[in-house]
CSV table of C-alpha atoms in Angstrom, one decimal:
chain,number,residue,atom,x,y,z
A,1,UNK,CA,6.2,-22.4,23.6
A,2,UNK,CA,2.4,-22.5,22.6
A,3,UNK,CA,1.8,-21.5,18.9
A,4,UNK,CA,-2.0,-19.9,17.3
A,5,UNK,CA,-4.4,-22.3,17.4
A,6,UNK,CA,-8.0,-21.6,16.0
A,7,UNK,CA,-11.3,-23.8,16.4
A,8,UNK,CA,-13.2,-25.1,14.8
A,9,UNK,CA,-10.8,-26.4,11.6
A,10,UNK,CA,-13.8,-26.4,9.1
A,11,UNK,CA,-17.5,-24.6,9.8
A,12,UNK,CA,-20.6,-24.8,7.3
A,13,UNK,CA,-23.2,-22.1,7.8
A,14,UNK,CA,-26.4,-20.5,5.7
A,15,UNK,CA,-26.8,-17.7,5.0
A,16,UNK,CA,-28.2,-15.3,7.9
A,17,UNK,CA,-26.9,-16.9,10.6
A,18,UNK,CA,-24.3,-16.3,13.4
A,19,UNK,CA,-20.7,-17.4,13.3
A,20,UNK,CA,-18.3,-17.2,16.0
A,21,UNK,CA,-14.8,-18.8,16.1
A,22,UNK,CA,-12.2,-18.8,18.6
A,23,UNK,CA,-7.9,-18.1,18.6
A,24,UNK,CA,-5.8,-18.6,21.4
A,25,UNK,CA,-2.8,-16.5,21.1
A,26,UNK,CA,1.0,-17.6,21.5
A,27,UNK,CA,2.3,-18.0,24.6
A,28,UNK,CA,3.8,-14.1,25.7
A,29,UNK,CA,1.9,-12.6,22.8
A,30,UNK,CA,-0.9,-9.8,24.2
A,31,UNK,CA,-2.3,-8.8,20.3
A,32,UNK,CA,-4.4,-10.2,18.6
A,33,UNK,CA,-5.4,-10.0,15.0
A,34,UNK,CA,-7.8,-11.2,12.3
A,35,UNK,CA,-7.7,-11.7,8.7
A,36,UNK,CA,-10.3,-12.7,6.0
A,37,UNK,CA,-8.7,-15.1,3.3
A,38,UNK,CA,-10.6,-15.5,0.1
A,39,UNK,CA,-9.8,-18.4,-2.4
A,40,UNK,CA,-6.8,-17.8,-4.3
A,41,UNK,CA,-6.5,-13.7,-2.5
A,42,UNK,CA,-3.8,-12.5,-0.3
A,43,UNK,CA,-5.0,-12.1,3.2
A,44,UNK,CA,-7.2,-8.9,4.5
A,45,UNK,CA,-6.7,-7.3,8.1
A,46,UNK,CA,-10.4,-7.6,9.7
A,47,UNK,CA,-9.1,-5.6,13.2
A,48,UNK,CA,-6.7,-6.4,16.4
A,49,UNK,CA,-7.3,-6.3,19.4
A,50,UNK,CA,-5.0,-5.2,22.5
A,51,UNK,CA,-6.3,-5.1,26.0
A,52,UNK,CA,-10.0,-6.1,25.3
A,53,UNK,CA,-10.4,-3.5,23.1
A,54,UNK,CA,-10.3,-2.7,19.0
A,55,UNK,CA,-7.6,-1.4,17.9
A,56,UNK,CA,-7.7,-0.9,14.4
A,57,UNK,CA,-10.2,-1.8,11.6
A,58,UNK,CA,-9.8,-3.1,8.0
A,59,UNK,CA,-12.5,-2.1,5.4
A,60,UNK,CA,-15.4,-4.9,7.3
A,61,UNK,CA,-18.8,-4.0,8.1
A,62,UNK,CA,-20.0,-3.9,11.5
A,63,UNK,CA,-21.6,-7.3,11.3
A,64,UNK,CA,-17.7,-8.3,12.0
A,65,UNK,CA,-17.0,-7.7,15.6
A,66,UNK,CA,-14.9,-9.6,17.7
A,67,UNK,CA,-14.0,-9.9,21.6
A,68,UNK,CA,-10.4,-9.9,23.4
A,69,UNK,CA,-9.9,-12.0,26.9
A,70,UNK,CA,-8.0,-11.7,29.8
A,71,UNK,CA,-5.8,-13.9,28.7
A,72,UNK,CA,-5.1,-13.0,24.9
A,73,UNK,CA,-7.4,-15.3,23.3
A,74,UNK,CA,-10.1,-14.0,20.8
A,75,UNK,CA,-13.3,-14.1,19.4
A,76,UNK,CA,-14.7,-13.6,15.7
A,77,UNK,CA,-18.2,-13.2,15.4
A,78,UNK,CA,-20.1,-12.6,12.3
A,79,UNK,CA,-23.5,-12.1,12.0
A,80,UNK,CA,-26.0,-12.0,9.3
A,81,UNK,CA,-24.0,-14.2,7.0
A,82,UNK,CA,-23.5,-13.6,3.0
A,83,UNK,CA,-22.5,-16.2,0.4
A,84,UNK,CA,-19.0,-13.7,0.2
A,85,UNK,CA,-18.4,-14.8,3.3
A,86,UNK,CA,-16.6,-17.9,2.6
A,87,UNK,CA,-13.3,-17.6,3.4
A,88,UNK,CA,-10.3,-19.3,5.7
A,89,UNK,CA,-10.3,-16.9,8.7
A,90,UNK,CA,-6.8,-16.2,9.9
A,91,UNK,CA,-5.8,-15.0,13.4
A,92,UNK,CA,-2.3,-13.7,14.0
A,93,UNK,CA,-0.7,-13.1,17.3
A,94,UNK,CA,1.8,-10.7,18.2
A,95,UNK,CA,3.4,-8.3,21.3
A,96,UNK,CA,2.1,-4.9,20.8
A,97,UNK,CA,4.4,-2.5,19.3
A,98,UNK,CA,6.4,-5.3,17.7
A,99,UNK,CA,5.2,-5.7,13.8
A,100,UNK,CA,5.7,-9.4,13.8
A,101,UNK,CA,2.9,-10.9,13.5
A,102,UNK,CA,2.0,-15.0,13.9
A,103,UNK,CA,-0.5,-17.1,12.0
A,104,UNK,CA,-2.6,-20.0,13.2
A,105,UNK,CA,-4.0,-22.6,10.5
A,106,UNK,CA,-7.1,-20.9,10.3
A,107,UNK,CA,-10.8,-21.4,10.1
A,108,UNK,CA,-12.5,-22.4,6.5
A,109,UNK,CA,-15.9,-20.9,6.6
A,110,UNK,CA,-18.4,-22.3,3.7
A,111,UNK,CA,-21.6,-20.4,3.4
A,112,UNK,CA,-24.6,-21.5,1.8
B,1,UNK,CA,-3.8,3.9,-1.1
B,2,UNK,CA,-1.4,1.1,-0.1
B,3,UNK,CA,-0.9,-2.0,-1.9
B,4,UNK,CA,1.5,-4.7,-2.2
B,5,UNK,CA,1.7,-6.7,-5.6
B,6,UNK,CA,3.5,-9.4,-6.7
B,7,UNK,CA,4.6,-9.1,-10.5
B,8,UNK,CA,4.0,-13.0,-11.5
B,9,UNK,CA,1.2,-15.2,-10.1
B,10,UNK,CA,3.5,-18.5,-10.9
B,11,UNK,CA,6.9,-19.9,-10.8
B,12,UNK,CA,7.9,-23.1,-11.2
B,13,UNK,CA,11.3,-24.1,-10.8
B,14,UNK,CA,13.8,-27.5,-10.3
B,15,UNK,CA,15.7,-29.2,-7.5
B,16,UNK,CA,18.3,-27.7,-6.3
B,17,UNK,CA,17.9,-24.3,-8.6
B,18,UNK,CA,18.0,-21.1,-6.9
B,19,UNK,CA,14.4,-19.4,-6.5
B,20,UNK,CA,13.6,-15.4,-6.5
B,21,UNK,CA,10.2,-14.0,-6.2
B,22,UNK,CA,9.4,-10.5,-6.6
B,23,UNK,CA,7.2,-8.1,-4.5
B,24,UNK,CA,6.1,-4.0,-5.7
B,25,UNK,CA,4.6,-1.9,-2.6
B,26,UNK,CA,3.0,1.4,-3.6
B,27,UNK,CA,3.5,2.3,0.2
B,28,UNK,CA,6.6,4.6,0.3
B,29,UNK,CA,6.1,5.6,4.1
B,30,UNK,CA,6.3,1.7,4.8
B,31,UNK,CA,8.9,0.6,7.3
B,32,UNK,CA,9.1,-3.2,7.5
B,33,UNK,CA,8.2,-5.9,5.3
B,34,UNK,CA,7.3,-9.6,5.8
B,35,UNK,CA,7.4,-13.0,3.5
B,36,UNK,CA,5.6,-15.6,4.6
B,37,UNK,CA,4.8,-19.0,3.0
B,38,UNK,CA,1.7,-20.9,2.7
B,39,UNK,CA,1.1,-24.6,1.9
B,40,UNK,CA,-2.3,-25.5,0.8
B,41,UNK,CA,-4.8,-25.9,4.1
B,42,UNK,CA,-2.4,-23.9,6.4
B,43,UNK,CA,-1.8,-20.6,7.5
B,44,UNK,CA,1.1,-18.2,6.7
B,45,UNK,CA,4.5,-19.3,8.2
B,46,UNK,CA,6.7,-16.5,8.9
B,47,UNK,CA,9.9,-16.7,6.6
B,48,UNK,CA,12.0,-13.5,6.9
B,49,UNK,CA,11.4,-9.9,7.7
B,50,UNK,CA,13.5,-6.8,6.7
B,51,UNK,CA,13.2,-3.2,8.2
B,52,UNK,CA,12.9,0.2,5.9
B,53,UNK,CA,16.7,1.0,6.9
B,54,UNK,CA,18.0,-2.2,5.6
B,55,UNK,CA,18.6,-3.4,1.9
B,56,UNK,CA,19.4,-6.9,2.4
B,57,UNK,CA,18.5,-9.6,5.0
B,58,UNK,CA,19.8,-13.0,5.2
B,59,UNK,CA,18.3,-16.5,6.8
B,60,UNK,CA,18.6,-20.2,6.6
B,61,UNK,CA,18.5,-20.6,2.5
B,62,UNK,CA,16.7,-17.4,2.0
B,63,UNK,CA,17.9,-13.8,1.3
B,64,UNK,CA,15.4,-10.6,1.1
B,65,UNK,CA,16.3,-8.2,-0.8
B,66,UNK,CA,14.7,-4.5,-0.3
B,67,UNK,CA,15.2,-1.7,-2.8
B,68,UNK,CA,13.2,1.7,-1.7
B,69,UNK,CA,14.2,4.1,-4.9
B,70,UNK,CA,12.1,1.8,-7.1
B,71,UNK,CA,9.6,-0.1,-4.1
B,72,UNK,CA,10.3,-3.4,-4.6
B,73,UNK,CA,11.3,-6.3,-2.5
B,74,UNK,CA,12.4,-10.0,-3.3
B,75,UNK,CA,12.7,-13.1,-1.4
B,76,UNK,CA,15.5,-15.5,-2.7
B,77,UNK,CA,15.5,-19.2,-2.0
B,78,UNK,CA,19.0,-20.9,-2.2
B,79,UNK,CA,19.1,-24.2,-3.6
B,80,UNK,CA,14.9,-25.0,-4.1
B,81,UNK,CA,14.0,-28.0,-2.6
B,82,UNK,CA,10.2,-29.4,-3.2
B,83,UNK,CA,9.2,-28.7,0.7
B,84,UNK,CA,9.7,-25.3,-0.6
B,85,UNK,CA,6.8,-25.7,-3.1
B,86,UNK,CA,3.9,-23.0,-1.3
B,87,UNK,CA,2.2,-19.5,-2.1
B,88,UNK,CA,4.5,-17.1,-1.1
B,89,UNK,CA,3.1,-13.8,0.2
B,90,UNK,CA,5.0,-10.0,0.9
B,91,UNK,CA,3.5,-8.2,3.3
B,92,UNK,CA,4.3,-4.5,4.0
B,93,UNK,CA,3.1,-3.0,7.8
B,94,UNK,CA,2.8,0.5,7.6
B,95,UNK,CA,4.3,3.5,9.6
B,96,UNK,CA,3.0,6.4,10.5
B,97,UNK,CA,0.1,5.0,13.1
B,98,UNK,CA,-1.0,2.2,11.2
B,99,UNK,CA,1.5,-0.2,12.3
B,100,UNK,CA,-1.5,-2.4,13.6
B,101,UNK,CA,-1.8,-4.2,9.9
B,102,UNK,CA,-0.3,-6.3,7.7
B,103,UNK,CA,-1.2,-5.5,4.0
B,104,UNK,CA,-1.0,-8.3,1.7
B,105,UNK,CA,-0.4,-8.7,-1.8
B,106,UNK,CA,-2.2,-12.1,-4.2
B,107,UNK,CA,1.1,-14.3,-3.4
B,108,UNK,CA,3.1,-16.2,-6.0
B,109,UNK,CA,2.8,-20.1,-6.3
B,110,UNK,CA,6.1,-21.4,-6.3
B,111,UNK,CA,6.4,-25.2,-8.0
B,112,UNK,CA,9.8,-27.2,-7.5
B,113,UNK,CA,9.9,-30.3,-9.8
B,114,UNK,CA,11.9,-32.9,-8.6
């Protein structure tokens, strides 16, 4: 069995530009969902994702959107970057209608 | 609103002492609860989960505890051993159509001197 993986490990961006990172669910899992992890902060739920589509949203501006595949995996993209944006980005997999949910190790974005 | 709290940032403990950490939710309609650990540079490993209709939960080493009059929830960790030494986080997934998230609280970092 295949657990979360995320890419890249690290990113550095400015500020104003595009991010995208990637999750590939575990294996049997269909749900996908994000989380933003500030420094020293519990994680917050960004949205999840269940057959290609949104399916729920934390308190995240538009600029956050994110994608769904055929095959589970996942997309992050943030656009217009601010400094606050910083963070280790978390993906969690999961079966939908089952609350457990799985972490991968994350993405640290830096933002300068 | 909902929100899950933990009522100390720190704990530091030794070898082979018995560890509890202690969780508040403010989320009465919440029906299952999560701990999960976190060493520094990795994500949250699943520890142990308990449902609304149970009080107590046990695992390899660790024991969740859930009382619902007062909203509180513990994780015990039998005999501490320093591979233990992480944040520990609760998490509380709503009911009620909201089911999709997990709300976190700020963790407590758990120290286990040797």
């Amino acid at each position: 069995e295949t657990g979360v993986t995320q890419s890249p490990t690290h990113l550095i961006k400015t500020r104003g530009q595009q991010v995208t990172l990637r999750c590939s669910s575990q294996s049997g899992h269909n749900t996908v969902s994000w989380y933003q992890q500030a420094l020293g902060q519990g994680p917050q739920f960004i949205f999840q994702y269940y057959r290609e589509e949104e399916n729920g949203r934390g308190n995240f501006p538009p600029r956050f959107s994110g994608l769904q595949f055929p095959n589970y995996s996942s997309e992050l993209n943030v656009n217009a970057l601010e400094l606050d944006d910083s963070a280790l980005y978390l993906c969690a997999s999961s079966l939908q209608g089952l609350p457990e949910q799985f972490f991968g190790p994350g993405t640290r974005l830096t933002v300068l | 609103g909902e929100s899950v709290g933990l009522h100390l940032p720190t704990l530091s403990v030794q070898e082979g002492d018995n560890s509890i950490i202690n969780c508040a939710y403010s989320n009465s309609a919440s029906d299952y609860f999560i701990w999960y650990k976190q060493e520094s540079g990795k994500g949250p490993q699943f520890i142990i989960d308990i449902r609304s209709n149970m009080d107590k939960r046990q695992g390899q080493r660790v024991t969740v505890l859930l009382n619902k009059t007062v909203k509180h929830l513990s994780l015990q960790i039998a005999a501490t051993q320093p591979g233990d030494s992480a944040v520990y986080f609760c998490a509380e997934n709503g009911s009620g159509g909201s089911n999709y998230k997990l709300t976190f609280g700020k963790g407590t970092l758990l120290t286990v001197n040797p």
